[in-house]
Coordinates of C-alpha atoms and ligand atoms in Angstrom, one line a residue:
X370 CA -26.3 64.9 59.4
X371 CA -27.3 63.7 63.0
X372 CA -24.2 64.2 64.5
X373 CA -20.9 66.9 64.6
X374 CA -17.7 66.8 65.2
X375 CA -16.0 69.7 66.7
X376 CA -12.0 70.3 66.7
X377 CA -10.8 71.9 69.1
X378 CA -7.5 73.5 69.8
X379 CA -6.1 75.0 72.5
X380 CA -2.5 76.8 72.6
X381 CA -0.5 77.9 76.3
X382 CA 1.5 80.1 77.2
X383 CA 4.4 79.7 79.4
X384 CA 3.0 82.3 81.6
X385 CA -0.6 81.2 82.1
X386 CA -2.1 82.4 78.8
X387 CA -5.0 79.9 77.1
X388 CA -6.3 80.6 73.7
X389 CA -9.2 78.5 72.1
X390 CA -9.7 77.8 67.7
X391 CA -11.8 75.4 66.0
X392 CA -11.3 73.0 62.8
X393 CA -14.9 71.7 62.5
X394 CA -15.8 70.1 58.6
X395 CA -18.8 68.9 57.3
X396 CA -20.1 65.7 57.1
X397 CA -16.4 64.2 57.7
X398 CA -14.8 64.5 54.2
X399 CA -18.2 65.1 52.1
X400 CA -17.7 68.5 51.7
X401 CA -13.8 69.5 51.8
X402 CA -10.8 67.5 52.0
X403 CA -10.0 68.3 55.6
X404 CA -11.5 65.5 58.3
X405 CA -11.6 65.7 62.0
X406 CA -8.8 62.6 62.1
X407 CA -6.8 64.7 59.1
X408 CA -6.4 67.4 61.0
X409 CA -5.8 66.5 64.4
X410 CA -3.3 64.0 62.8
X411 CA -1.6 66.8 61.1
X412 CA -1.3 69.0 63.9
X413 CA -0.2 66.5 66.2
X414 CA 2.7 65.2 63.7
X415 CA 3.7 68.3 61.5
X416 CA 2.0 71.5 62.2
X417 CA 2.6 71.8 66.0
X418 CA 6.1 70.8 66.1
X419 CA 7.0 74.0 64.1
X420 CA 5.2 75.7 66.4
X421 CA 6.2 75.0 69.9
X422 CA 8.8 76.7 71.7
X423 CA 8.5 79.8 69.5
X424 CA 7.5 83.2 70.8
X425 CA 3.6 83.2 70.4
X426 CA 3.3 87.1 70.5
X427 CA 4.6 86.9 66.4
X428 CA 1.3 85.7 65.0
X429 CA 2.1 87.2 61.5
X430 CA 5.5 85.2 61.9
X431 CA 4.1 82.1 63.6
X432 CA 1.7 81.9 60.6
X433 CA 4.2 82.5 57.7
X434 CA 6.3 79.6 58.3
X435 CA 3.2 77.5 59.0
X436 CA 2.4 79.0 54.8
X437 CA 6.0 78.3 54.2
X438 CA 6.1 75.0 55.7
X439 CA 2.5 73.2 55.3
X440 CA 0.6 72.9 52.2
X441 CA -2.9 72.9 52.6
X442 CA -4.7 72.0 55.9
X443 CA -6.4 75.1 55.6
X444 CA -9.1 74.4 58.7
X445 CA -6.1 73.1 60.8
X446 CA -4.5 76.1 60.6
X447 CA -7.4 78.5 60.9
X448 CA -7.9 76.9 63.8
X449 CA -3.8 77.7 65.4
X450 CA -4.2 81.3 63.8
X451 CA -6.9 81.7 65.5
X452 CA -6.0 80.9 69.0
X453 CA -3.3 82.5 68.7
X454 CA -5.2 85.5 68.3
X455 CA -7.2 84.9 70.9
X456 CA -4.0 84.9 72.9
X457 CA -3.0 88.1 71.5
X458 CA -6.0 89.9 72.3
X459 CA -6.3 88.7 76.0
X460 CA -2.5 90.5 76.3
X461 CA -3.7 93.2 74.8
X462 CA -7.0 93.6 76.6
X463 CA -8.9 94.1 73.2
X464 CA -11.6 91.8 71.5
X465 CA -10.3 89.8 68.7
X466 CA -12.1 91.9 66.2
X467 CA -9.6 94.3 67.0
X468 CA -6.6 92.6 65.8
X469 CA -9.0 92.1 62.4
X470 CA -9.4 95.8 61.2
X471 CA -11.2 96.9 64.8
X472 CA -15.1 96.6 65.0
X473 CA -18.0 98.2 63.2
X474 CA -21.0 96.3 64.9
X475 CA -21.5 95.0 67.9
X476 CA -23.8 92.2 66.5
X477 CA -24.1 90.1 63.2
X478 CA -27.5 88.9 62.1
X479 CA -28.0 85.1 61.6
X480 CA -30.0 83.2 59.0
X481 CA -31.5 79.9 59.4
X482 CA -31.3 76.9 57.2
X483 CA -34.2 74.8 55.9
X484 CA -33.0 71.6 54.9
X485 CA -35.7 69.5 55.4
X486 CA -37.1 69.2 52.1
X487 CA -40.4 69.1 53.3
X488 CA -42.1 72.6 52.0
X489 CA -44.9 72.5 55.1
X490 CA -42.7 71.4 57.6
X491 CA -40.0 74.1 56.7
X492 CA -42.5 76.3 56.6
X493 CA -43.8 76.0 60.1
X494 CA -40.1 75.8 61.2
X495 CA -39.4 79.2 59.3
X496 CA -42.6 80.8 61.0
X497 CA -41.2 79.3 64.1
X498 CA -38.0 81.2 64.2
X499 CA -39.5 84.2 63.2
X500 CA -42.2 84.1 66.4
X501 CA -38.9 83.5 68.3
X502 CA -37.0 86.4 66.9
X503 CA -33.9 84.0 66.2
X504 CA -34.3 84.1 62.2
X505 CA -36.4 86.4 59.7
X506 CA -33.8 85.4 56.7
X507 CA -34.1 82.0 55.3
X508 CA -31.6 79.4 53.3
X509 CA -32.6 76.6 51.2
X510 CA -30.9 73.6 51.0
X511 CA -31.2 72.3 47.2
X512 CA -30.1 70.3 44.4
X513 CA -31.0 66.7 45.1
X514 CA -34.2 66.9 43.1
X515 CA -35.2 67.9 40.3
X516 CA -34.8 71.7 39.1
X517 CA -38.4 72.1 39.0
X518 CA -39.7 69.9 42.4
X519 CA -36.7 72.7 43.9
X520 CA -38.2 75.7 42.4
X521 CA -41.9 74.8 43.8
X522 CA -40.6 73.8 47.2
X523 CA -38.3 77.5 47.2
X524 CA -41.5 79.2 45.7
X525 CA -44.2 77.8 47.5
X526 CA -41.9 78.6 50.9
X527 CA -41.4 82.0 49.6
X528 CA -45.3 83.0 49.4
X529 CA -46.1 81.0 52.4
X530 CA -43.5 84.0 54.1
X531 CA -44.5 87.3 52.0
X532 CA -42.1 90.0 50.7
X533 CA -40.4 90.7 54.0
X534 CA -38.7 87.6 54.9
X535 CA -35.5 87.2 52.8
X536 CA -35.3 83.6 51.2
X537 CA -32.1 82.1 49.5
X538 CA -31.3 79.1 47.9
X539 CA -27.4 76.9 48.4
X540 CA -27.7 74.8 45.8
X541 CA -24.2 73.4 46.6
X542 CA -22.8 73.0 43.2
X543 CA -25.2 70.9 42.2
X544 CA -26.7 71.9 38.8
X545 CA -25.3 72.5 34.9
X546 CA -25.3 75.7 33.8
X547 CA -28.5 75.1 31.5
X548 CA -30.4 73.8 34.7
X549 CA -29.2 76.8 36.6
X550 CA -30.4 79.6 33.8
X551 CA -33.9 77.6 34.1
X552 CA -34.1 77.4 37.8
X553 CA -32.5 80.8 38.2
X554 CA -34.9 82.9 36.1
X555 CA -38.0 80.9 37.8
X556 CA -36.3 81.6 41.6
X557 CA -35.5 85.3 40.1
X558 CA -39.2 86.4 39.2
X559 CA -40.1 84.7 42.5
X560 CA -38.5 87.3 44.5
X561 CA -35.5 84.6 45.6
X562 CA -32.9 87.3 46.5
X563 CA -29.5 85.3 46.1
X564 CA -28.2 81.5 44.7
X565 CA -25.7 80.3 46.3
X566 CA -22.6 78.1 44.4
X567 CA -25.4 77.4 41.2
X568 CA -22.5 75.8 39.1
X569 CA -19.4 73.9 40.0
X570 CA -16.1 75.5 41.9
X571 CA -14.1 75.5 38.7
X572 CA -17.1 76.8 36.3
X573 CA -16.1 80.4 37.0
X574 CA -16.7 81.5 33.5
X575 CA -20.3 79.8 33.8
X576 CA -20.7 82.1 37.0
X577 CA -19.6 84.6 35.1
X578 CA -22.2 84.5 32.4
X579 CA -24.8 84.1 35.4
X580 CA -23.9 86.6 37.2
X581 CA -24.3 89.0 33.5
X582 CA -27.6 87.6 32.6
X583 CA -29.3 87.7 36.4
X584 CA -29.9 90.6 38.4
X585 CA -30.8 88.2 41.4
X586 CA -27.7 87.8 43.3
X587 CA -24.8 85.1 42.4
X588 CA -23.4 83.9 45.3
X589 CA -19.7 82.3 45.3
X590 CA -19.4 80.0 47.8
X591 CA -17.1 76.5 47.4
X592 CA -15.1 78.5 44.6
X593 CA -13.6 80.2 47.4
X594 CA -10.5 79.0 48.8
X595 CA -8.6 81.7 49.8
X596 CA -7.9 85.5 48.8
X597 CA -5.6 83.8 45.9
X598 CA -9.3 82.5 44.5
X599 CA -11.3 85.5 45.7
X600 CA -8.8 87.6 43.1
X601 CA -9.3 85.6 40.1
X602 CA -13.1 85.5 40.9
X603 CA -13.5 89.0 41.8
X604 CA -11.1 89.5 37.9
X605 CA -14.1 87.2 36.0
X606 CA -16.7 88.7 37.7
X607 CA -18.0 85.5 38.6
X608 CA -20.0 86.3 41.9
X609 CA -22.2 89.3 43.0
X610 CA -21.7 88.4 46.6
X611 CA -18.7 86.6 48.9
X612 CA -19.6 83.9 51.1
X613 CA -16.4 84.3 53.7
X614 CA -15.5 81.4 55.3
X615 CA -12.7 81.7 58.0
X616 CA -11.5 77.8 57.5
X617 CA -12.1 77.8 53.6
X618 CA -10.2 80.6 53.6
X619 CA -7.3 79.0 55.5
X620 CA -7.6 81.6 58.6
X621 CA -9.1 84.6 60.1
X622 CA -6.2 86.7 58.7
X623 CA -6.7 85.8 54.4
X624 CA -10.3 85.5 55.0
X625 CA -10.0 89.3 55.9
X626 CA -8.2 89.8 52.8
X627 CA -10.5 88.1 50.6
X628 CA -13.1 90.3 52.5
X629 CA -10.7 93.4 51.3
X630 CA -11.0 92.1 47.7
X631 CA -14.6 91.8 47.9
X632 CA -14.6 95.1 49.1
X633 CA -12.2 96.7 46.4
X634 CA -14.0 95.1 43.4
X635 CA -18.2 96.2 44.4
X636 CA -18.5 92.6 45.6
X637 CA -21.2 91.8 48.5
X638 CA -20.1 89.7 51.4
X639 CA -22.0 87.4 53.3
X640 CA -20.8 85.5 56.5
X641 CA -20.7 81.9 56.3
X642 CA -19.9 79.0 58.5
X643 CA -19.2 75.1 58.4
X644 CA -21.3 74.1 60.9
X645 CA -18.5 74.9 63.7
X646 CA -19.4 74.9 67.2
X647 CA -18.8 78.6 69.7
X648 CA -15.6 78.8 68.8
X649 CA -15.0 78.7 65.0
X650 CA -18.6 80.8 65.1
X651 CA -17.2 83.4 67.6
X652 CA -13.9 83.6 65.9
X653 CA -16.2 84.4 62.5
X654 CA -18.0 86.6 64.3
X655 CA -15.1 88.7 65.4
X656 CA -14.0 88.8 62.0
X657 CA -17.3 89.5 59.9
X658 CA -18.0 92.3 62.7
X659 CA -15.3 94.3 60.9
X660 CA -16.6 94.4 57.5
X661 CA -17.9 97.8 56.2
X662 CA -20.7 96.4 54.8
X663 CA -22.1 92.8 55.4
X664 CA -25.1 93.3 52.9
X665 CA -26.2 89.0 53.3
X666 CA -25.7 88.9 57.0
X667 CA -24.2 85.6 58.2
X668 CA -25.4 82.1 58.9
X669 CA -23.4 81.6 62.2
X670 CA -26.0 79.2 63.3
X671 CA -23.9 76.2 63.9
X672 CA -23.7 76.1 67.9
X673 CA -27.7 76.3 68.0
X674 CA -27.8 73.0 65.9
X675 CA -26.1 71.0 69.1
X676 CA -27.8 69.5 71.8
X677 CA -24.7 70.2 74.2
X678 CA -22.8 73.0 74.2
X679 CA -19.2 73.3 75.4
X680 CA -19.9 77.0 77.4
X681 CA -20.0 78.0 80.9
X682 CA -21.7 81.2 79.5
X683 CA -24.2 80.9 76.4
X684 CA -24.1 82.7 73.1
X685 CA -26.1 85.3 72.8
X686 CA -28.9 85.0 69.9
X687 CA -31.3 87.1 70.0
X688 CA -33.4 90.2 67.4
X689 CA -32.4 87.9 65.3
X690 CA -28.7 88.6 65.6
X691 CA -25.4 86.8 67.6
X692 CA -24.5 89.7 69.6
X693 CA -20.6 89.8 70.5
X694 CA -19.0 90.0 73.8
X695 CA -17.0 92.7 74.6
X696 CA -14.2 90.9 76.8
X697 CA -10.8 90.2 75.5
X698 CA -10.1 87.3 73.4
X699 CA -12.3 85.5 71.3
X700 CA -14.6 86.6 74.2
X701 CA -16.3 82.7 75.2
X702 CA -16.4 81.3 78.6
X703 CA -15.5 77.5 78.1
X704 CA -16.5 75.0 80.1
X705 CA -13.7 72.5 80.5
X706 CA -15.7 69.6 82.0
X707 CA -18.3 69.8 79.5
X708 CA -14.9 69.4 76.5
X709 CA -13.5 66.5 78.8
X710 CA -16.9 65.0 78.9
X711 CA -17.3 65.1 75.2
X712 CA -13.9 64.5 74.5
X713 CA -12.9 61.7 72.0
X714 CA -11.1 58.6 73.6
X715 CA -7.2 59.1 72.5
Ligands
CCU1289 O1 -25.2 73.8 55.9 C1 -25.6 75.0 56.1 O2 -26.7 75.4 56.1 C2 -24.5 76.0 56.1 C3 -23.4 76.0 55.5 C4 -22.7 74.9 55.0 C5 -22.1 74.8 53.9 C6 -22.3 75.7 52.7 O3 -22.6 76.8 52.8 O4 -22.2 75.2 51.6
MN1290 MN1 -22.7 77.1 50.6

């Protein structure tokens, strides 16, 4: 991917109020079966509609009769939840993260991903980011090759970066479940500390049996469509770890309580994104800030893969964390001209 589309919605108040969310996919359609064009379509035609003219202070309310009402469009309506959130929390003079269960850090550590698929060039990058202080955890795009050109390219990167630098491996669905019990035991003995989405969204019962036979962690990632899914996972014990997902999830709100089922059933969470720009990342932030525990850390990494940004203020990356504001909202300074400027003709 060279280029990114961000979705942006804003929702106003009748008396001066401005709240920001963000339906960003990747790679178009290649990954989920939302698209930039999809969702602004169905916001525009179906989703807003129910929405205008009603009292915006009745989030909970607002957001049932979108459920009630619209099937699907998960990222479009992540993105309306969350603005109207961040609307919410400006009223109320709070962060966001404390309409999500209230805060329990004040920063969320942030992986990076090497996707290059060339081991000496991702592993200068890594040593890179690690000289920087951005990054000291690592993610491996893999799954395009063959199981065992992937294991020497994760291996090799692993013992170019020693035992302190924490190295895991998406492979995006992409093997059987024969290929992942080879690859796995290989990245396993390696010290590779999780696999993310090894088997296919529906193989839960193939996850299952990795999860039983590995002790490195199992990773449920594109399996995960909402707290409807994280239940039957959690009930096969088909993942050692969460990746939460705001949009995936279908809003800030049932991403929470998938987080709550992760929580109840001794499953690890890790923060993860789709690439989204400030807003979808800060919204995550907000909401992954309130975990008890967020053994992974996050990837939240999108915004520092742009060449623009959309700010007036900068996020705030460093000790290899995003550290979150502590102003109402969602907590981002916008910069309008810089949205106008990008903005797609109409
Ligand atoms: O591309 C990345 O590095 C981050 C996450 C994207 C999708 C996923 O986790 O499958
Ligand atoms: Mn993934």
């Amino acid at each position: 991917m060279s280029t990114q589309t961000l979705v942006l919605v804003q929702i106003q108040t009748d008396d001066g109020y401005s709240g920001w969310g963000e339906a960003t996919t990747i790679g178009g359609l290649k990954y989920g079966d939302e698209s930039p064009e999809s969702v602004a379509v169905n916001i525009r035609e179906h989703i807003a509609p129910l929405l205008l003219a009603q009292d915006e202070r009745q989030v909970g309310a607002l957001m049932y009769r979108l459920r009630k009402n619209i099937r699907g469009n998960r990222f479009a309506k992540c993105a309306l939840e969350t603005a109207l959130l961040d609307i919410q929390a400006q009223r109320l003079g709070v962060p966001m993260s404390e309409l999500l269960g209230g805060r329990l850090r004040d920063s969320v550590p942030v992986l990076w991903t090497l996707a290059s698929g060339d081991t000496a060039k991702d592993i200068d990058e890594a040593q890179m980011m690690i000289d920087l202080r951005r990054h000291n955890s690592f993610k491996l795009k893999i799954g395009l090759n063959s199981i065992q050109h992937d294991v020497n390219h994760v291996l090799a990167i692993k013992k170019a970066l020693g035992n302190d630098v924490s190295i895991r491996v998406d492979v995006n669905q992409a093997w059987s479940e024969l290929q992942a019990t080879t690859a796995i035991q290989q990245l396993q003995d390696g010290g590779i500390d999780l696999i993310e989405q090894p088997l296919k969204a529906e193989n839960r019962a193939g996850m299952a049996r990795l999860a039983e036979r590995f002790s490195v962690a199992i990773m449920a990632d594109e399996t995960l469509n909402g707290p409807q899914d994280a239940w039957e996972v959690a009930r096969l014990n088909a993942a050692d770890v969460f990746a939460v997902k705001i949009a995936q999830s279908g809003g800030l709100i049932q991403a929470k309580e998938l987080s709550t089922i992760a929580r109840l059933a001794g499953i690890s969470l890790y923060g993860g994104t789709m690439l989204e720009g400030a807003v979808g990342t800060m919204a995550s932030a907000q909401l992954f800030a309130t975990f008890d525990e967020l053994e992974f850390g996050s990837e939240l990494f999108g915004p520092l893969l742009l060449k623009q940004d959309i700010l007036a203020e900068p996020l705030q990356y460093r000790d290899f964390a995003l550290q979150l504001p502590t102003t109402p909202g969602l907590g981002l300074a916008l910069d309008l001209d810089k949205i106008a400027a990008w903005r797609r003709p109409a």
